[in-house]
Short mmCIF file of C-alpha atoms in Angstrom, two decimals:
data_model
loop_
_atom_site.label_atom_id
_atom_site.label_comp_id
_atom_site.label_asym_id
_atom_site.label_seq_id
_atom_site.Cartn_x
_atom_site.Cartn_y
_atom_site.Cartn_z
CA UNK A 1095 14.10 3.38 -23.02
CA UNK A 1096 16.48 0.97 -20.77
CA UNK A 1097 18.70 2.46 -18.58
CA UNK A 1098 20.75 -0.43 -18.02
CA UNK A 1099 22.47 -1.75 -20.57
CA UNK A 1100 23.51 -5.47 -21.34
CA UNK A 1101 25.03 -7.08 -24.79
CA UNK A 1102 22.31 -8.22 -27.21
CA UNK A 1103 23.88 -11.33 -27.91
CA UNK A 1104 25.94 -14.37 -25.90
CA UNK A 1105 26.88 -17.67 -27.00
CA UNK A 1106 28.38 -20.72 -25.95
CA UNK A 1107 28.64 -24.48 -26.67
CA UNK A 1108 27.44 -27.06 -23.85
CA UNK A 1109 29.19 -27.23 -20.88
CA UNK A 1110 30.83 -24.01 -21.51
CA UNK A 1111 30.46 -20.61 -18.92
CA UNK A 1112 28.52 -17.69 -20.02
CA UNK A 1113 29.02 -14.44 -18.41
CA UNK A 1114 26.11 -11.69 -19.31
CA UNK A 1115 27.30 -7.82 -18.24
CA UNK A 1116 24.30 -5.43 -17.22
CA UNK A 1117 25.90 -1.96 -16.76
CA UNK A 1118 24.25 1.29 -15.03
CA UNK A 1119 24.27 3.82 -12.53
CA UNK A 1120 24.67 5.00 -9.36
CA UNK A 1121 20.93 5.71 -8.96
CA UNK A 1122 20.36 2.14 -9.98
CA UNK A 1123 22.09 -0.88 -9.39
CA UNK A 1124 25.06 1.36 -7.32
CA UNK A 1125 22.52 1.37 -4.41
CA UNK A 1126 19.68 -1.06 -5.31
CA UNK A 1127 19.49 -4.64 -5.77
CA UNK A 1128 20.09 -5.87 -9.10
CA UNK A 1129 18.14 -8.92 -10.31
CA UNK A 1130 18.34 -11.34 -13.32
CA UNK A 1131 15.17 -13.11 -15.15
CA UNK A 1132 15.01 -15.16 -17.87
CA UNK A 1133 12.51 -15.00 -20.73
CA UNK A 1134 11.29 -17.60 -23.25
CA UNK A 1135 9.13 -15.63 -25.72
CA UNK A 1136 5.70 -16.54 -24.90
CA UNK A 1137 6.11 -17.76 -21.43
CA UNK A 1138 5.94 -15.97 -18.02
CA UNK A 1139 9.47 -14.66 -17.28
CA UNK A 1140 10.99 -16.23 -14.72
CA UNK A 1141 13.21 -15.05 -11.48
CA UNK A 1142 16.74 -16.60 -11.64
CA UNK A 1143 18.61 -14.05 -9.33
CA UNK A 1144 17.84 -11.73 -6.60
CA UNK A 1145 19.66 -9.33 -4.29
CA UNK A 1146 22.42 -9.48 -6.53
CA UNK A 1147 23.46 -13.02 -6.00
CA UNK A 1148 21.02 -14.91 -4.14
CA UNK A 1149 19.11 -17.81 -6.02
CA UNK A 1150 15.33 -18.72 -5.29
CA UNK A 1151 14.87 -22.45 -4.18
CA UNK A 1152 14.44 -24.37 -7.98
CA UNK A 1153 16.78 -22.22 -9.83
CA UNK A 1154 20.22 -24.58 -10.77
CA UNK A 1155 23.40 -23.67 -8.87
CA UNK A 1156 24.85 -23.25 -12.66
CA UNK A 1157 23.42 -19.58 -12.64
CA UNK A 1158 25.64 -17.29 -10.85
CA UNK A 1159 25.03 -13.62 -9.85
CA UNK A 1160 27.47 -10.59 -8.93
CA UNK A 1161 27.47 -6.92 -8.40
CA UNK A 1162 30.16 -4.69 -8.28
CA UNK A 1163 29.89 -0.53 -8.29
CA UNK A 1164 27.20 0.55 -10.99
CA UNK A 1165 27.56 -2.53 -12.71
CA UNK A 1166 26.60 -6.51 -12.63
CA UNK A 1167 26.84 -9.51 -14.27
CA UNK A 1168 25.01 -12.85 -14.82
CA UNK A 1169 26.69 -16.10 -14.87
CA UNK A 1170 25.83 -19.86 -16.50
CA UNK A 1171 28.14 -22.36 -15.55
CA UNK A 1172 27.87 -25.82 -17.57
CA UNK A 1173 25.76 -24.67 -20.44
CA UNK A 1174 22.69 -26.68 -21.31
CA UNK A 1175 20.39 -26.60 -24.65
CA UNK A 1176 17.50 -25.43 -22.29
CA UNK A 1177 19.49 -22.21 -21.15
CA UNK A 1178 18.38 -20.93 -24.84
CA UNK A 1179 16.32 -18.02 -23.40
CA UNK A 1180 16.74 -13.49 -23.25
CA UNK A 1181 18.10 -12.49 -19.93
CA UNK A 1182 17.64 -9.28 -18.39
CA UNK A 1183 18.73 -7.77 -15.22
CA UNK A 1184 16.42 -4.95 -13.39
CA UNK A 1185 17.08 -2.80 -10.59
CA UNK A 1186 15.24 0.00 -8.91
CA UNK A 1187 16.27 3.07 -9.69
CA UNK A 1188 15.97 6.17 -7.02
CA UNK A 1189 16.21 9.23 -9.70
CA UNK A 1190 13.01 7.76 -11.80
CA UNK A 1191 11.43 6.07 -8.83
CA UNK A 1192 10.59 3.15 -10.59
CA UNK A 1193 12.07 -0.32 -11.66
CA UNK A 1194 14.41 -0.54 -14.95
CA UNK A 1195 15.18 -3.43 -16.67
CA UNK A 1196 18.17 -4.28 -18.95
CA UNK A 1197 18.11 -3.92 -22.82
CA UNK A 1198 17.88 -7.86 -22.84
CA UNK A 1199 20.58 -10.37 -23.80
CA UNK A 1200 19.85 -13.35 -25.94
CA UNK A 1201 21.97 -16.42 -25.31
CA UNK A 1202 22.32 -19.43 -27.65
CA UNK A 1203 23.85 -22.51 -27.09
CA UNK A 1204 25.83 -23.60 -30.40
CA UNK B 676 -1.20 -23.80 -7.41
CA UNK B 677 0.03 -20.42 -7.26
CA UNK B 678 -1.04 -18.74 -10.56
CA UNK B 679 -1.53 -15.29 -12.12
CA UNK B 680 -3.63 -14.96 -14.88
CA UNK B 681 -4.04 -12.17 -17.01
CA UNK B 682 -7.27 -11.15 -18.62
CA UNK B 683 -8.72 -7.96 -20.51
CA UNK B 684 -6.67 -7.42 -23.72
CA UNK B 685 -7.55 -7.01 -27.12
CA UNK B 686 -7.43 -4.46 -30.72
CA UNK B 687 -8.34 -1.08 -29.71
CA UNK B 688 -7.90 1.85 -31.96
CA UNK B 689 -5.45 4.61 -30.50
CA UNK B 690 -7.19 6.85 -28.60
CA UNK B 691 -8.97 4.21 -27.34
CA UNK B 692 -9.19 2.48 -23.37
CA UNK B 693 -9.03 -1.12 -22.19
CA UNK B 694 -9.26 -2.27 -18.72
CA UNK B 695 -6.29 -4.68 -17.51
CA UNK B 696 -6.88 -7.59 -15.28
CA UNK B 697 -4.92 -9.95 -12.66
CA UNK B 698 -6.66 -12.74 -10.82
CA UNK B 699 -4.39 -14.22 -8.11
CA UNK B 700 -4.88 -17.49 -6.67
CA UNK B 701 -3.28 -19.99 -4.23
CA UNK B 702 -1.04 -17.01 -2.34
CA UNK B 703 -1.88 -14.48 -0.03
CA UNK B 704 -2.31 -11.75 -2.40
CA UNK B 705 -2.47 -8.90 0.20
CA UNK B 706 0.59 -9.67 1.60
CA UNK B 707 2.49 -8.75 -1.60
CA UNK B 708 3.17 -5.37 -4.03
CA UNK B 709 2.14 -6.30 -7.63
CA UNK B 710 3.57 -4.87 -10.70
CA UNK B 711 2.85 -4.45 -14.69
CA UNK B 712 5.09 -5.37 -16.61
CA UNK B 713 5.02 -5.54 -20.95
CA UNK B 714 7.09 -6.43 -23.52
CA UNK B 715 6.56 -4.65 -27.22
CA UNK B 716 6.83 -7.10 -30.19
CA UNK B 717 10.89 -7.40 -30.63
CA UNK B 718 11.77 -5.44 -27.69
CA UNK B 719 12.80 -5.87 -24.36
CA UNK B 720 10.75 -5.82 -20.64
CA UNK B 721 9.27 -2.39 -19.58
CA UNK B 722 8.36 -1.98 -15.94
CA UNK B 723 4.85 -0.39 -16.32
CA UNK B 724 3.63 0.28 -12.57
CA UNK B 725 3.97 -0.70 -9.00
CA UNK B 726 1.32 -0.91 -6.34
CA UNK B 727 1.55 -1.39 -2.73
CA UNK B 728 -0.32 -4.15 -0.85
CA UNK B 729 -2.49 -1.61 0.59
CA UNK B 730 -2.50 0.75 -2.43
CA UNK B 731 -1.13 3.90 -0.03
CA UNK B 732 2.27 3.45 -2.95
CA UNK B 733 1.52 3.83 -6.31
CA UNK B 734 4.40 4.67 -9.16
CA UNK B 735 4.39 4.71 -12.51
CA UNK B 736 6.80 4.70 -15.81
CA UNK B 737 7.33 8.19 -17.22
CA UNK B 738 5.79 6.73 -20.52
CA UNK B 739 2.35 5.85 -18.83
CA UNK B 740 2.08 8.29 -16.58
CA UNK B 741 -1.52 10.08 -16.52
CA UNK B 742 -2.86 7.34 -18.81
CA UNK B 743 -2.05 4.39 -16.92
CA UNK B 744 -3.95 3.69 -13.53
CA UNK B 745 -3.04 0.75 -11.47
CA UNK B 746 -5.59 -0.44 -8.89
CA UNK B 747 -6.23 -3.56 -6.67
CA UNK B 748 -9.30 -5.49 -4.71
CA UNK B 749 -7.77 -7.17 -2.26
CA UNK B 750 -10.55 -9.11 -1.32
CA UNK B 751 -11.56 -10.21 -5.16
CA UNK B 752 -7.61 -11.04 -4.89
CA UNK B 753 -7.07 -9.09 -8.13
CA UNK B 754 -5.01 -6.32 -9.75
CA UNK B 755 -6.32 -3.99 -12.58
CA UNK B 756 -4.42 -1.64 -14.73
CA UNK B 757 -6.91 0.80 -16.40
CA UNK B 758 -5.41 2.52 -19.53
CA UNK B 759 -6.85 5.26 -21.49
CA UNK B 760 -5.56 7.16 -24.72
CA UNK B 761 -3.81 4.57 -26.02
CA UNK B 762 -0.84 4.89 -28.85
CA UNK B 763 0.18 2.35 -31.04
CA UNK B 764 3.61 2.13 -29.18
CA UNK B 765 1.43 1.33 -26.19
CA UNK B 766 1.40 -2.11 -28.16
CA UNK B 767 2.60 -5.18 -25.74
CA UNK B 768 2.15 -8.67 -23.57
CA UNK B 769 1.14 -7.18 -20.59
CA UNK B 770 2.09 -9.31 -17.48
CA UNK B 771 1.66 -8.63 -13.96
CA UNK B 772 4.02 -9.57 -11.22
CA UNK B 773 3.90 -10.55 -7.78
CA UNK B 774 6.50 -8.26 -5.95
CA UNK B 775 8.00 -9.69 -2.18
CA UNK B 776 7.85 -5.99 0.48
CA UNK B 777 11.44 -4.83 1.09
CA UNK B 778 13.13 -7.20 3.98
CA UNK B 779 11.12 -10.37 2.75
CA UNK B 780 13.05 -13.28 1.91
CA UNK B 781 12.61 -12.39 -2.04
CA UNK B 782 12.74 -9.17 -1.36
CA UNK B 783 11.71 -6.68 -3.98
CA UNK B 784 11.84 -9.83 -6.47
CA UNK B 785 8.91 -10.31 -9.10
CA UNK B 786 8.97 -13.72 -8.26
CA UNK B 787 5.66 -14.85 -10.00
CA UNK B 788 4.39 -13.86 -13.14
CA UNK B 789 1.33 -14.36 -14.85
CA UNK B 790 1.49 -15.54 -18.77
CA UNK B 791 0.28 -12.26 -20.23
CA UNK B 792 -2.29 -10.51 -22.14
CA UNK B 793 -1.42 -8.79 -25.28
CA UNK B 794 -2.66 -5.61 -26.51
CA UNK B 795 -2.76 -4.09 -30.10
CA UNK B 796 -3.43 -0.12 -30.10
CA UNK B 797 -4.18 0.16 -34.25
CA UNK B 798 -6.02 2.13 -36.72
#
């Protein structure tokens, strides 16, 4: 069971901004990192975000990360046919010493 | 090419064990944590376990926990997850994940991933 929770669902037509909510606790993502993967079905997920808003060398300055209190968000600037993908933010969490992921957020581009 | 590449799933009935594997190549695998990670069909990613580089750290889910055992050979540059009486919810991809130590530049990120192995616990 996910202990951070994000909106099943986001849409947008191209070129448009995204923005993707993950919401938890203060045993999570109020004094971890929070980070953001996406996640074609079938494929290796991959890492778009880290410590809250850094990006790894390859990943497109279109995807934006933020944190603020228990809660973060995931942004996608421009929106591109490729972005199609479920997004979900993880965090360690203190209390269950362990990671937790997001409940997931599928994004379509209309 | 740095690559993780699952092995080791299958159909087992519940009750029944399967042994995980990782191979690692083109990284320095003992230089990193690696994790399990799985995704049930329709659902979303479960952290599974996390082990150090030099096993002394070892944490699992609350849902695993004293079925699931994580391991490593650092010199075979593999990881192994070793889990006995499984349940049918147990079904999943399992992928495992190259973790970066606290204060690396990716730190804490699973920054590699393998493709997964998928595992069906049914009667």
């Amino acid at each position: 069971q996910s202990v951070l929770t994000q909106p099943p669902s986001a849409s947008g037509t191209p070129g448009q901004r995204v923005t993707i909510s993950c919401s938890g606790s203060s045993s999570n993502i109020g004094s971890n990192y929070v980070f953001w993967y996406q996640h074609l079905p079938g494929t290796a997920p991959k890492l778009l975000i880290y410590k809250n808003d850094q990006r790894p060398s390859g990943v497109p300055d279109r995807f934006s990360g933020s944190k603020s209190g228990t809660s973060a968000s995931l942004a996608i600037s421009g929106l591109r046919s490729e972005d199609e993908a479920d997004y979900f933010c993880a965090a360690w969490d203190g209390s269950l010493s362990g990671r937790v992921f997001g409940t997931g957020t599928k994004v379509s581009v209309l | 090419e740095v690559q993780l590449v699952e092995s080791g799933g299958g159909l087992v009935k519940p009750g029944g064990s399967l042994r995980l594997s990782c191979a690692a190549s083109g990284i320095t695998f003992n230089s990193y944590h690696m994790d399990w990670v799985r995704q049930a069909p329709g659902k979303g990613l479960e952290w599974v376990s996390f082990i150090s580089t030099d096993s002394k750290y070892i944490y699992y889910a609350d849902s695993v926990k004293g079925r699931f055992t994580i391991s490593r050979d650092n010199a075979k540059k593999s990881l192994y997850l070793q889990i006995n009486s499984l349940r049918v919810e147990d079904t999943a991809v399992y992928y495992c994940a190259r973790e970066s130590p606290a204060g690396a530049a990716l730190s804490e990120a699973f920054d590699i991933w393998g493709q997964g192995t998928m595992v069906i616990v049914s009667s």
